[in-house]
XYZ file of C-alpha atoms in Angstrom:
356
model
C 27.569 4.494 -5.965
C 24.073 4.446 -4.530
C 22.254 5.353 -7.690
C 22.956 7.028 -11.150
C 21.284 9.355 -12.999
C 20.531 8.427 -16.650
C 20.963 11.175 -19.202
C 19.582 10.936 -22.888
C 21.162 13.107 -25.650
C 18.469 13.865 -28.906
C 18.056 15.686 -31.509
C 14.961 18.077 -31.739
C 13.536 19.372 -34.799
C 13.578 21.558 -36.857
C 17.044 22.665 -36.191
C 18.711 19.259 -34.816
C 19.532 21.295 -31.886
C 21.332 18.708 -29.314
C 19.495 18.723 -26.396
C 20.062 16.518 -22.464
C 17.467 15.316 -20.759
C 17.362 13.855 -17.461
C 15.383 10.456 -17.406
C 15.683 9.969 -13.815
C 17.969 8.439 -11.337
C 18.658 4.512 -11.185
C 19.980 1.670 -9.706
C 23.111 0.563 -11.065
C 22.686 -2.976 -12.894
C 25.811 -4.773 -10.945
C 24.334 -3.742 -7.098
C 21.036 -5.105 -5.499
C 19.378 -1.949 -4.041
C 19.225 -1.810 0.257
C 15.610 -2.510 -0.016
C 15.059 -5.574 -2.461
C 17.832 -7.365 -0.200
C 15.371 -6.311 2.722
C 12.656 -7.536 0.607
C 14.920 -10.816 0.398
C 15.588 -11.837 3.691
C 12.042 -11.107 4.993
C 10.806 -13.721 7.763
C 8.554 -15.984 6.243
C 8.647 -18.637 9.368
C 6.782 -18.185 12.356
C 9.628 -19.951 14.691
C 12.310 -17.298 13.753
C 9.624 -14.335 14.193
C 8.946 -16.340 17.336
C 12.261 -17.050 18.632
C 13.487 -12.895 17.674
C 11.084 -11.160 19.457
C 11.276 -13.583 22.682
C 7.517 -14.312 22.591
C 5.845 -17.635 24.166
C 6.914 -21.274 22.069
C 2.819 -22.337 22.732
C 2.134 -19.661 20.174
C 3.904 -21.896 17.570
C 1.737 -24.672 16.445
C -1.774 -22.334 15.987
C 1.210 -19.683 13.910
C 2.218 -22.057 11.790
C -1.235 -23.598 10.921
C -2.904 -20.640 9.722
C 0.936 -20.088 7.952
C -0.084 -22.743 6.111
C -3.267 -20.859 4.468
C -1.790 -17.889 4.328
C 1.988 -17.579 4.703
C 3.516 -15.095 7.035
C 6.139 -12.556 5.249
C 7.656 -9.587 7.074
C 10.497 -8.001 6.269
C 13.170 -7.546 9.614
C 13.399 -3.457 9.507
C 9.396 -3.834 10.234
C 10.318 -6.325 12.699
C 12.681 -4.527 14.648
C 9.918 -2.037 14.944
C 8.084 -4.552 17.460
C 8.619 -4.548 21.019
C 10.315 -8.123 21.972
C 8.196 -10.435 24.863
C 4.930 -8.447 23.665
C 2.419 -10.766 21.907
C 0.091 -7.845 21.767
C 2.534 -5.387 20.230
C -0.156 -3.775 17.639
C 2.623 -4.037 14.634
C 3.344 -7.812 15.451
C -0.706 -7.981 15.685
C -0.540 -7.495 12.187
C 1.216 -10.052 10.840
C 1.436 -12.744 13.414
C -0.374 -15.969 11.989
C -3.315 -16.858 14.346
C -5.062 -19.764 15.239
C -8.353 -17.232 15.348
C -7.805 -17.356 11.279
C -9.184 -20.901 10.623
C -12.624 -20.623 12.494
C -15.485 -19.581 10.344
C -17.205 -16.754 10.827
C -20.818 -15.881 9.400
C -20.345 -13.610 6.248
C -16.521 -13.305 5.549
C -15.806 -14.569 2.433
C -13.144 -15.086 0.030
C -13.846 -11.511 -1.612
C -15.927 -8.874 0.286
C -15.284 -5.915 -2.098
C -16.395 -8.093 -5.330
C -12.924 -7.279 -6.749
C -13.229 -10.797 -9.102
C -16.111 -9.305 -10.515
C -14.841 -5.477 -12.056
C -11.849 -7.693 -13.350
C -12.895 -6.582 -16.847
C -9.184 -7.357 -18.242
C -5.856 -8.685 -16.944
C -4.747 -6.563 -14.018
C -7.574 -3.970 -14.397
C -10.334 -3.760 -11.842
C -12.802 -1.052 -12.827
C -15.162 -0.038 -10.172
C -15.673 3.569 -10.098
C -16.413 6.239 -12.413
C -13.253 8.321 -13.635
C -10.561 6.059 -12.398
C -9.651 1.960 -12.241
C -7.135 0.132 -10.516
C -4.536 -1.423 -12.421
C -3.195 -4.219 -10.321
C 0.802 -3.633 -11.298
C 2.312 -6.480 -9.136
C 0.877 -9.111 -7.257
C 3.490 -9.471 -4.796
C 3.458 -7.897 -1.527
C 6.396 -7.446 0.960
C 4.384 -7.417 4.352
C 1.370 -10.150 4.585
C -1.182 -8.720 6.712
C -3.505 -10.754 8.124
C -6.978 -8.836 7.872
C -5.683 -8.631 4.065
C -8.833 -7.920 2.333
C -7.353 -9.879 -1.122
C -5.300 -12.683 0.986
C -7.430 -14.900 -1.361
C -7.292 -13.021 -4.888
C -6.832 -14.840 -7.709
C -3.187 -12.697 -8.581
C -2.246 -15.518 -11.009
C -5.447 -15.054 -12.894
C -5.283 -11.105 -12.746
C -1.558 -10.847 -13.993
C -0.917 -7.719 -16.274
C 3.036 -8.221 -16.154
C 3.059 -11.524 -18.084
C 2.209 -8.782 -21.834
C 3.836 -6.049 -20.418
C 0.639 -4.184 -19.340
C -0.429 -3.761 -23.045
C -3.745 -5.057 -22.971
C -4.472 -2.980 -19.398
C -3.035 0.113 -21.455
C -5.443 -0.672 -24.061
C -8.580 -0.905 -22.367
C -7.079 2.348 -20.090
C -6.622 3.879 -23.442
C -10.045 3.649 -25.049
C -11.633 4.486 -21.645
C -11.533 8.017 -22.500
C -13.994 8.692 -19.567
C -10.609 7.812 -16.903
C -8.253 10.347 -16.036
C -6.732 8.775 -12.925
C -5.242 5.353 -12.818
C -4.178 3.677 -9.318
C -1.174 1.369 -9.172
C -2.060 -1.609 -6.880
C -1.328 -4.726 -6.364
C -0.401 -6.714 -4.229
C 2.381 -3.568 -4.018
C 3.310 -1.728 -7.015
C 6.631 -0.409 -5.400
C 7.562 -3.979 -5.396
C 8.814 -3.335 -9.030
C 12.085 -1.631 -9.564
C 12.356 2.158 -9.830
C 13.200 0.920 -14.203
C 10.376 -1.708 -14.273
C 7.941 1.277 -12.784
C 9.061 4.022 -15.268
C 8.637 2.018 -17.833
C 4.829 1.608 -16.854
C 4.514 5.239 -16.099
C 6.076 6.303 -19.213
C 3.898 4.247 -20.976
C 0.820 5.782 -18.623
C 1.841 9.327 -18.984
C 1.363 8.580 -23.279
C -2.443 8.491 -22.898
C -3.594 11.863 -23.350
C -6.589 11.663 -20.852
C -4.967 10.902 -17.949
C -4.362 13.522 -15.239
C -3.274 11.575 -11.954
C -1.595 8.378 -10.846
C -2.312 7.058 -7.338
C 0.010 4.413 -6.153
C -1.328 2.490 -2.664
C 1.876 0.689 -1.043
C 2.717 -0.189 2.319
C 6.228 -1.377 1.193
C 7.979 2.164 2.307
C 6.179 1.647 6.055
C 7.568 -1.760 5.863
C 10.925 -1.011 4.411
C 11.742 2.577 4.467
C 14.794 2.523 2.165
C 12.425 1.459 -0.885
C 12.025 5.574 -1.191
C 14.828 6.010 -3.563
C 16.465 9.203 -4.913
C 15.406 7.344 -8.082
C 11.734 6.807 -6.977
C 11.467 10.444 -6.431
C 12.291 11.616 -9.186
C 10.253 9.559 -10.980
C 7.142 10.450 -9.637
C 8.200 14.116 -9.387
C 8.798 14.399 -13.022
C 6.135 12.749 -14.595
C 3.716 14.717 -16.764
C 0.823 13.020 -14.392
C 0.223 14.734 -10.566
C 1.509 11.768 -8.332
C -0.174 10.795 -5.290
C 1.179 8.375 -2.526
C -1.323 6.792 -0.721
C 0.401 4.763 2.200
C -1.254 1.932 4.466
C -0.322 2.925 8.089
C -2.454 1.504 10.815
C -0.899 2.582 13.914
C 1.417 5.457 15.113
C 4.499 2.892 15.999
C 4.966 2.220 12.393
C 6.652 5.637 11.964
C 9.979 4.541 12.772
C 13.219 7.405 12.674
C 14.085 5.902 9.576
C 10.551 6.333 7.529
C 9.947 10.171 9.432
C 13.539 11.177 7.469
C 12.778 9.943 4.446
C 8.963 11.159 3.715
C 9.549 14.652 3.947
C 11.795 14.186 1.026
C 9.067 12.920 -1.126
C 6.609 15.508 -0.158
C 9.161 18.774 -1.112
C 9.284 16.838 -4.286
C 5.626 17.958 -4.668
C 4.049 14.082 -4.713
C 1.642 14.407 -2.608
C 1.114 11.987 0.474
C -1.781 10.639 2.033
C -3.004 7.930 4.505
C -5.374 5.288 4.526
C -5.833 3.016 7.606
C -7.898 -0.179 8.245
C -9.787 0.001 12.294
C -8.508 -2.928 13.767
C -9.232 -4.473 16.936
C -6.452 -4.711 19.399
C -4.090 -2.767 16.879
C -5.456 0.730 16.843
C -8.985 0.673 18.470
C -8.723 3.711 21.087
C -8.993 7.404 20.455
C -5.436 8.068 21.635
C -4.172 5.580 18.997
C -5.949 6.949 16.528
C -5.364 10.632 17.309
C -1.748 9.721 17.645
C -1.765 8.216 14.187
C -2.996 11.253 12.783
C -0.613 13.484 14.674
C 2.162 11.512 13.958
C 1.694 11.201 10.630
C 0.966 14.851 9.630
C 4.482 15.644 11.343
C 5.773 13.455 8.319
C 4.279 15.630 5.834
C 0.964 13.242 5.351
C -2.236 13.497 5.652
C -4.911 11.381 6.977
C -7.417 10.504 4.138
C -9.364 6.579 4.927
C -10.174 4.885 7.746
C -11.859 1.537 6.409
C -13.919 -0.352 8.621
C -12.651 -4.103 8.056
C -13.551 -5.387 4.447
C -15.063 -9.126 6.242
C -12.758 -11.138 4.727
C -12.443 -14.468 5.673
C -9.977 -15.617 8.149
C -9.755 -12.139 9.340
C -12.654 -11.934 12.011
C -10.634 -11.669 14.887
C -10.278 -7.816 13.890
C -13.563 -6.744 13.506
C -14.334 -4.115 15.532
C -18.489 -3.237 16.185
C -20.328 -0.744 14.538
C -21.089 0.857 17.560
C -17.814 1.165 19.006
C -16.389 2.513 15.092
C -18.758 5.327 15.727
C -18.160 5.698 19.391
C -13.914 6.076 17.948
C -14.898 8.692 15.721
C -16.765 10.670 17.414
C -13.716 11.108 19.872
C -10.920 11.515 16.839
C -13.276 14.653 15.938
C -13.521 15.647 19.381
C -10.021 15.500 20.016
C -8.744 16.878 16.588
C -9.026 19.704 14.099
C -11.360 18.674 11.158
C -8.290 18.082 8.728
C -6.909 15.480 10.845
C -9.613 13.594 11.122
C -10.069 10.694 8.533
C -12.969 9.775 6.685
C -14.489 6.525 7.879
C -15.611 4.366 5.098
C -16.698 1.160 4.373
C -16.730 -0.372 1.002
C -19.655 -2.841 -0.210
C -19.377 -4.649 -3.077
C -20.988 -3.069 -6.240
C -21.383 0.469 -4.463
C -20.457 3.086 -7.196
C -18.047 4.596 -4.269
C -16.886 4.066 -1.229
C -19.335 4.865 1.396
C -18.730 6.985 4.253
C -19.644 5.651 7.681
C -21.473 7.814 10.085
Protein backbone atom coordinates (compact mmCIF):
# COMPACT_ATOMS: atom_id res chain seq x y z
CA UNK A 1 0.00 0.00 0.00
CA UNK A 2 1.17 3.47 -0.92
CA UNK A 3 -1.14 5.37 1.35
CA UNK A 4 -4.50 4.86 3.28
CA UNK A 5 -7.28 6.79 3.68
CA UNK A 6 -8.44 7.40 7.28
CA UNK A 7 -12.17 7.29 7.89
CA UNK A 8 -13.86 8.61 11.20
CA UNK A 9 -17.34 7.29 12.20
CA UNK A 10 -19.49 10.04 14.70
CA UNK A 11 -22.39 10.66 15.92
CA UNK A 12 -24.20 14.02 15.02
CA UNK A 13 -26.81 15.57 16.98
CA UNK A 14 -29.76 15.79 17.50
CA UNK A 15 -30.66 12.49 16.09
CA UNK A 16 -27.24 10.42 16.68
CA UNK A 17 -27.40 9.87 13.07
CA UNK A 18 -24.01 7.79 12.20
CA UNK A 19 -22.24 9.63 9.89
CA UNK A 20 -18.31 8.82 7.76
CA UNK A 21 -16.12 11.26 7.18
CA UNK A 22 -13.08 11.20 5.23
CA UNK A 23 -10.04 12.76 7.18
CA UNK A 24 -7.69 12.42 4.42
CA UNK A 25 -5.28 9.98 3.02
CA UNK A 26 -2.01 8.82 4.99
CA UNK A 27 1.03 7.17 5.21
CA UNK A 28 0.89 3.92 6.72
CA UNK A 29 2.87 3.90 10.21
CA UNK A 30 5.12 0.59 9.34
CA UNK A 31 6.53 2.20 5.67
CA UNK A 32 8.86 5.32 5.31
CA UNK A 33 7.21 7.36 2.49
CA UNK A 34 9.47 7.55 -1.16
CA UNK A 35 10.26 11.05 -0.29
CA UNK A 36 11.51 11.21 3.46
CA UNK A 37 13.97 8.25 2.35
CA UNK A 38 14.94 10.84 -0.49
CA UNK A 39 15.06 13.37 2.14
CA UNK A 40 17.44 10.73 3.94
CA UNK A 41 20.03 9.96 1.70
CA UNK A 42 20.50 13.57 0.47
CA UNK A 43 24.31 14.50 -0.33
CA UNK A 44 25.57 16.45 2.33
CA UNK A 45 29.48 16.05 1.16
CA UNK A 46 30.93 17.98 -1.45
CA UNK A 47 33.40 14.95 -2.64
CA UNK A 48 30.42 12.60 -3.49
CA UNK A 49 28.47 15.63 -5.28
CA UNK A 50 31.93 16.08 -6.77
CA UNK A 51 32.90 12.71 -7.70
CA UNK A 52 28.81 12.00 -9.25
CA UNK A 53 28.59 14.60 -11.52
CA UNK A 54 32.35 14.14 -12.90
CA UNK A 55 33.28 17.78 -12.16
CA UNK A 56 37.06 19.04 -11.54
CA UNK A 57 38.82 17.52 -7.88
CA UNK A 58 40.47 21.46 -7.56
CA UNK A 59 36.91 22.45 -6.84
CA UNK A 60 37.16 20.41 -3.57
CA UNK A 61 39.06 22.22 -0.96
CA UNK A 62 37.21 25.98 -1.60
CA UNK A 63 33.58 23.33 -1.53
CA UNK A 64 34.28 22.03 1.47
CA UNK A 65 35.42 25.26 3.28
CA UNK A 66 32.48 27.27 2.79
CA UNK A 67 30.67 23.52 3.69
CA UNK A 68 31.96 24.20 6.75
CA UNK A 69 29.80 27.58 7.32
CA UNK A 70 27.12 26.47 5.71
CA UNK A 71 26.69 22.76 4.96
CA UNK A 72 25.77 21.56 1.55
CA UNK A 73 22.42 19.26 1.47
CA UNK A 74 20.81 18.13 -1.78
CA UNK A 75 18.77 15.49 -2.18
CA UNK A 76 19.97 12.92 -5.41
CA UNK A 77 16.50 13.19 -7.57
CA UNK A 78 17.61 17.12 -7.68
CA UNK A 79 20.94 15.91 -8.45
CA UNK A 80 20.28 13.80 -11.23
CA UNK A 81 18.65 16.84 -12.64
CA UNK A 82 22.30 18.37 -13.23
CA UNK A 83 24.21 17.86 -16.25
CA UNK A 84 27.53 15.75 -15.22
CA UNK A 85 31.24 17.59 -16.22
CA UNK A 86 29.26 21.06 -16.07
CA UNK A 87 30.46 23.26 -13.15
CA UNK A 88 28.19 25.93 -14.46
CA UNK A 89 25.07 23.80 -14.70
CA UNK A 90 22.57 26.65 -13.22
CA UNK A 91 20.86 23.84 -10.76
CA UNK A 92 24.37 22.67 -9.44
CA UNK A 93 25.04 26.67 -9.25
CA UNK A 94 22.70 26.54 -6.61
CA UNK A 95 23.90 24.48 -4.21
CA UNK A 96 27.53 23.95 -4.91
CA UNK A 97 29.60 25.35 -1.83
CA UNK A 98 31.92 28.17 -3.11
CA UNK A 99 35.00 29.56 -2.14
CA UNK A 100 33.28 33.13 -3.38
CA UNK A 101 31.09 32.55 0.05
CA UNK A 102 33.81 33.48 2.63
CA UNK A 103 34.94 36.94 1.16
CA UNK A 104 33.18 39.89 2.59
CA UNK A 105 31.27 41.95 0.77
CA UNK A 106 30.12 45.63 1.75
CA UNK A 107 26.45 45.42 3.11
CA UNK A 108 25.44 41.66 3.25
CA UNK A 109 24.70 40.78 6.49
CA UNK A 110 23.55 38.06 8.59
CA UNK A 111 19.75 39.18 8.06
CA UNK A 112 18.81 41.58 5.19
CA UNK A 113 14.98 41.29 5.52
CA UNK A 114 15.12 42.11 9.49
CA UNK A 115 13.32 38.75 9.98
CA UNK A 116 14.98 38.61 13.88
CA UNK A 117 13.25 41.65 14.46
CA UNK A 118 9.10 40.84 13.57
CA UNK A 119 9.93 37.60 15.64
CA UNK A 120 7.19 38.75 18.03
CA UNK A 121 6.70 34.96 19.35
CA UNK A 122 8.19 31.51 18.75
CA UNK A 123 7.93 30.68 15.07
CA UNK A 124 5.85 33.80 14.18
CA UNK A 125 7.35 36.58 12.13
CA UNK A 126 4.81 39.35 11.65
CA UNK A 127 5.66 41.84 9.05
CA UNK A 128 2.76 42.78 7.06
CA UNK A 129 -0.66 43.83 7.59
CA UNK A 130 -3.37 40.94 7.25
CA UNK A 131 -1.08 38.00 7.26
CA UNK A 132 2.32 36.60 9.29
CA UNK A 133 4.54 33.89 8.67
CA UNK A 134 4.52 31.11 10.92
CA UNK A 135 7.86 29.45 10.60
CA UNK A 136 6.45 25.55 10.81
CA UNK A 137 9.85 23.71 10.44
CA UNK A 138 13.20 24.83 10.41
CA UNK A 139 14.60 22.21 8.37
CA UNK A 140 15.09 22.45 4.78
CA UNK A 141 15.80 19.60 2.25
CA UNK A 142 17.84 21.62 -0.46
CA UNK A 143 20.53 24.28 1.05
CA UNK A 144 20.76 27.00 -1.32
CA UNK A 145 23.46 29.07 -1.22
CA UNK A 146 22.07 32.75 -1.81
CA UNK A 147 19.68 31.46 1.17
CA UNK A 148 18.45 34.67 2.45
CA UNK A 149 18.03 32.94 6.30
CA UNK A 150 21.31 30.57 5.92
CA UNK A 151 22.07 32.40 9.24
CA UNK A 152 18.55 32.47 11.15
CA UNK A 153 18.47 31.78 14.47
CA UNK A 154 15.85 28.42 13.76
CA UNK A 155 16.76 27.13 17.26
CA UNK A 156 15.66 30.35 18.81
CA UNK A 157 12.45 30.67 16.53
CA UNK A 158 11.18 27.00 17.16
CA UNK A 159 7.27 26.73 17.31
CA UNK A 160 7.36 22.74 17.20
CA UNK A 161 9.04 22.31 20.61
CA UNK A 162 4.78 23.46 22.31
CA UNK A 163 3.14 22.19 19.52
CA UNK A 164 2.50 25.60 17.83
CA UNK A 165 0.21 26.69 20.77
CA UNK A 166 1.66 29.82 21.66
CA UNK A 167 1.97 30.81 17.59
CA UNK A 168 -1.87 29.75 17.52
CA UNK A 169 -2.41 32.03 20.30
CA UNK A 170 -0.98 35.13 19.24
CA UNK A 171 -2.57 34.05 15.45
CA UNK A 172 -5.73 33.76 17.38
CA UNK A 173 -6.09 37.12 19.10
CA UNK A 174 -4.75 38.82 15.91
CA UNK A 175 -8.16 39.14 14.69
CA UNK A 176 -6.87 41.69 12.05
CA UNK A 177 -5.00 38.23 10.07
CA UNK A 178 -6.86 36.21 7.79
CA UNK A 179 -4.00 34.53 5.94
CA UNK A 180 -1.25 32.63 7.61
CA UNK A 181 1.96 31.39 5.52
CA UNK A 182 3.66 28.13 6.44
CA UNK A 183 7.48 28.66 6.22
CA UNK A 184 10.28 27.56 7.43
CA UNK A 185 13.01 26.41 6.67
CA UNK A 186 10.24 24.03 4.58
CA UNK A 187 6.97 23.31 6.01
CA UNK A 188 6.44 20.19 3.70
CA UNK A 189 9.31 18.83 5.58
CA UNK A 190 6.66 17.64 8.17
CA UNK A 191 4.63 14.60 7.46
CA UNK A 192 1.31 14.79 5.59
CA UNK A 193 -0.15 13.78 9.86
CA UNK A 194 2.27 16.26 11.55
CA UNK A 195 0.85 19.05 8.86
CA UNK A 196 -2.90 18.26 9.35
CA UNK A 197 -2.61 18.42 12.62
CA UNK A 198 -1.35 22.16 12.30
CA UNK A 199 -3.92 22.92 9.71
CA UNK A 200 -6.67 21.48 11.62
CA UNK A 201 -5.72 23.38 14.37
CA UNK A 202 -5.39 26.63 11.79
CA UNK A 203 -8.63 26.05 10.08
CA UNK A 204 -10.33 26.41 14.11
CA UNK A 205 -9.67 30.18 14.12
CA UNK A 206 -12.60 31.73 12.74
CA UNK A 207 -10.77 34.69 10.98
CA UNK A 208 -8.70 33.00 8.85
CA UNK A 209 -9.44 32.74 5.11
CA UNK A 210 -6.13 31.44 3.35
CA UNK A 211 -3.03 29.39 4.05
CA UNK A 212 0.06 29.96 1.89
CA UNK A 213 2.68 27.34 2.18
CA UNK A 214 6.33 28.46 0.41
CA UNK A 215 8.39 25.07 -0.19
CA UNK A 216 10.89 24.14 -2.58
CA UNK A 217 10.91 20.51 -1.25
CA UNK A 218 8.41 19.21 -4.23
CA UNK A 219 11.08 20.95 -6.95
CA UNK A 220 13.66 19.16 -5.03
CA UNK A 221 11.91 15.91 -4.47
CA UNK A 222 8.89 15.54 -6.53
CA UNK A 223 7.36 12.49 -4.80
CA UNK A 224 6.80 14.69 -1.50
CA UNK A 225 3.26 15.59 -3.46
CA UNK A 226 1.32 12.84 -1.92
CA UNK A 227 -2.23 11.60 -2.65
CA UNK A 228 -2.33 12.41 1.09
CA UNK A 229 -0.91 15.99 0.72
CA UNK A 230 -3.60 16.70 -1.70
CA UNK A 231 -6.17 16.01 -0.10
CA UNK A 232 -5.25 17.77 2.67
CA UNK A 233 -4.95 20.98 1.28
CA UNK A 234 -7.95 20.38 -1.00
CA UNK A 235 -10.25 19.80 1.84
CA UNK A 236 -9.48 22.23 4.24
CA UNK A 237 -12.07 24.86 5.16
CA UNK A 238 -9.07 27.54 4.31
CA UNK A 239 -8.33 28.36 0.22
CA UNK A 240 -4.77 26.74 -0.12
CA UNK A 241 -2.12 28.31 -2.01
CA UNK A 242 1.27 26.69 -3.10
CA UNK A 243 3.82 28.99 -3.56
CA UNK A 244 6.94 27.05 -5.02
CA UNK A 245 10.70 28.36 -5.25
CA UNK A 246 11.78 27.57 -8.88
CA UNK A 247 14.67 29.53 -10.23
CA UNK A 248 15.32 28.14 -13.52
CA UNK A 249 13.37 26.20 -16.25
CA UNK A 250 15.68 22.83 -15.82
CA UNK A 251 14.21 22.26 -12.47
CA UNK A 252 10.97 21.00 -14.10
CA UNK A 253 12.00 17.57 -14.41
CA UNK A 254 9.25 14.71 -16.13
CA UNK A 255 8.71 13.64 -12.78
CA UNK A 256 7.57 17.19 -11.05
CA UNK A 257 5.49 18.27 -14.69
CA UNK A 258 3.23 14.82 -13.86
CA UNK A 259 2.66 15.40 -10.61
CA UNK A 260 1.63 19.33 -10.38
CA UNK A 261 -1.20 19.18 -12.52
CA UNK A 262 -2.64 16.88 -9.99
CA UNK A 263 -2.50 19.42 -7.31
CA UNK A 264 -3.88 22.18 -9.35
CA UNK A 265 -7.36 20.04 -10.52
CA UNK A 266 -7.51 19.66 -6.82
CA UNK A 267 -8.29 23.43 -6.85
CA UNK A 268 -4.95 24.52 -4.59
CA UNK A 269 -3.82 26.96 -6.35
CA UNK A 270 -0.07 27.21 -7.57
CA UNK A 271 2.19 29.93 -7.92
CA UNK A 272 5.92 30.82 -8.42
CA UNK A 273 8.36 32.85 -6.83
CA UNK A 274 11.98 33.05 -8.13
CA UNK A 275 15.19 34.71 -6.78
CA UNK A 276 17.45 36.63 -10.12
CA UNK A 277 20.56 35.02 -9.85
CA UNK A 278 23.66 35.57 -11.60
CA UNK A 279 24.94 32.79 -13.72
CA UNK A 280 21.70 30.67 -12.85
CA UNK A 281 18.92 32.45 -14.63
CA UNK A 282 20.21 35.96 -15.70
CA UNK A 283 19.10 36.08 -19.56
CA UNK A 284 15.72 36.80 -21.03
CA UNK A 285 15.47 33.35 -22.63
CA UNK A 286 15.95 31.78 -19.16
CA UNK A 287 13.64 33.70 -17.72
CA UNK A 288 10.95 33.57 -20.42
CA UNK A 289 11.54 29.87 -20.47
CA UNK A 290 10.89 29.68 -16.76
CA UNK A 291 7.72 31.27 -17.15
CA UNK A 292 6.67 29.19 -20.12
CA UNK A 293 7.64 26.19 -18.64
CA UNK A 294 6.11 26.59 -15.66
CA UNK A 295 2.61 27.76 -16.76
CA UNK A 296 2.55 24.37 -18.88
CA UNK A 297 2.57 22.81 -15.25
CA UNK A 298 -0.45 24.54 -14.26
CA UNK A 299 1.59 27.54 -12.31
CA UNK A 300 1.86 30.75 -12.47
CA UNK A 301 4.61 33.15 -12.23
CA UNK A 302 4.02 35.51 -9.21
CA UNK A 303 7.90 36.97 -7.58
CA UNK A 304 10.94 37.59 -8.96
CA UNK A 305 13.14 38.85 -5.89
CA UNK A 306 16.13 40.67 -6.56
CA UNK A 307 18.80 38.95 -4.14
CA UNK A 308 17.97 39.67 -0.36
CA UNK A 309 22.21 40.73 0.29
CA UNK A 310 22.82 38.18 2.49
CA UNK A 311 26.07 37.47 3.49
CA UNK A 312 28.14 34.90 1.87
CA UNK A 313 25.89 35.11 -1.04
CA UNK A 314 27.47 38.03 -3.17
CA UNK A 315 28.64 36.07 -5.86
CA UNK A 316 24.86 36.18 -7.16
CA UNK A 317 24.08 39.57 -7.18
CA UNK A 318 23.09 40.67 -10.25
CA UNK A 319 23.13 44.90 -10.98
CA UNK A 320 20.34 47.02 -10.83
CA UNK A 321 20.75 47.99 -14.17
CA UNK A 322 20.97 44.78 -15.78
CA UNK A 323 17.55 43.51 -13.35
CA UNK A 324 15.80 46.21 -15.25
CA UNK A 325 17.45 45.68 -18.55
CA UNK A 326 15.93 41.50 -17.86
CA UNK A 327 12.63 42.79 -17.35
CA UNK A 328 12.10 44.89 -19.71
CA UNK A 329 12.79 41.93 -22.22
CA UNK A 330 10.51 39.19 -20.11
CA UNK A 331 7.64 41.90 -20.90
CA UNK A 332 8.74 42.29 -24.30
CA UNK A 333 8.86 38.80 -25.00
CA UNK A 334 5.71 37.68 -22.98
CA UNK A 335 2.02 38.29 -22.43
CA UNK A 336 1.49 40.46 -19.24
CA UNK A 337 0.34 37.33 -17.11
CA UNK A 338 3.53 35.66 -17.56
CA UNK A 339 5.51 38.11 -16.57
CA UNK A 340 6.54 38.20 -12.79
CA UNK A 341 6.57 40.95 -10.54
CA UNK A 342 10.07 42.07 -9.65
CA UNK A 343 10.45 42.91 -6.07
CA UNK A 344 12.81 43.59 -3.64
CA UNK A 345 12.23 43.42 0.01
CA UNK A 346 13.90 46.01 2.58
CA UNK A 347 13.80 45.50 5.94
CA UNK A 348 10.91 47.27 7.84
CA UNK A 349 8.99 48.11 4.45
CA UNK A 350 5.22 47.49 5.24
CA UNK A 351 5.34 45.30 1.80
CA UNK A 352 7.34 44.10 -0.53
CA UNK A 353 8.36 46.64 -2.99
CA UNK A 354 8.12 46.32 -6.57
CA UNK A 355 11.20 47.08 -8.64
CA UNK A 356 10.91 49.17 -11.70
Amino acid sequence: LNSLVLYVAIFSSPNSRLETRMIHRIEPACQTPPWQQALATAITDPAVLVDHLQLDPALLPAAQRAAELFRLKVPRPFVELMRKGDPGDPLLRQVLPLGAELSPAPGFVEDPVGDEEKAVVPGILHKYQGRMLLIASGSCAVHCRYCFRRHFPYQANSACRNQWQQALDYIRDSRETDEVILSGGDPLTLTDGRLAQLIDKLSGIPHLRRLRLHTRLPVVIPRRLTPGLIDLLSSSRLSSIVVLHVNHANELGPELRARLPRIRESGVTLLNQSVLLRGVNDSVDSLSQLSLSLFECGVLPYYLHLLDRVRGAAHFEVPEVEARRLQEGIRERLPGYLVPAMVREIAGAPAKQPFF
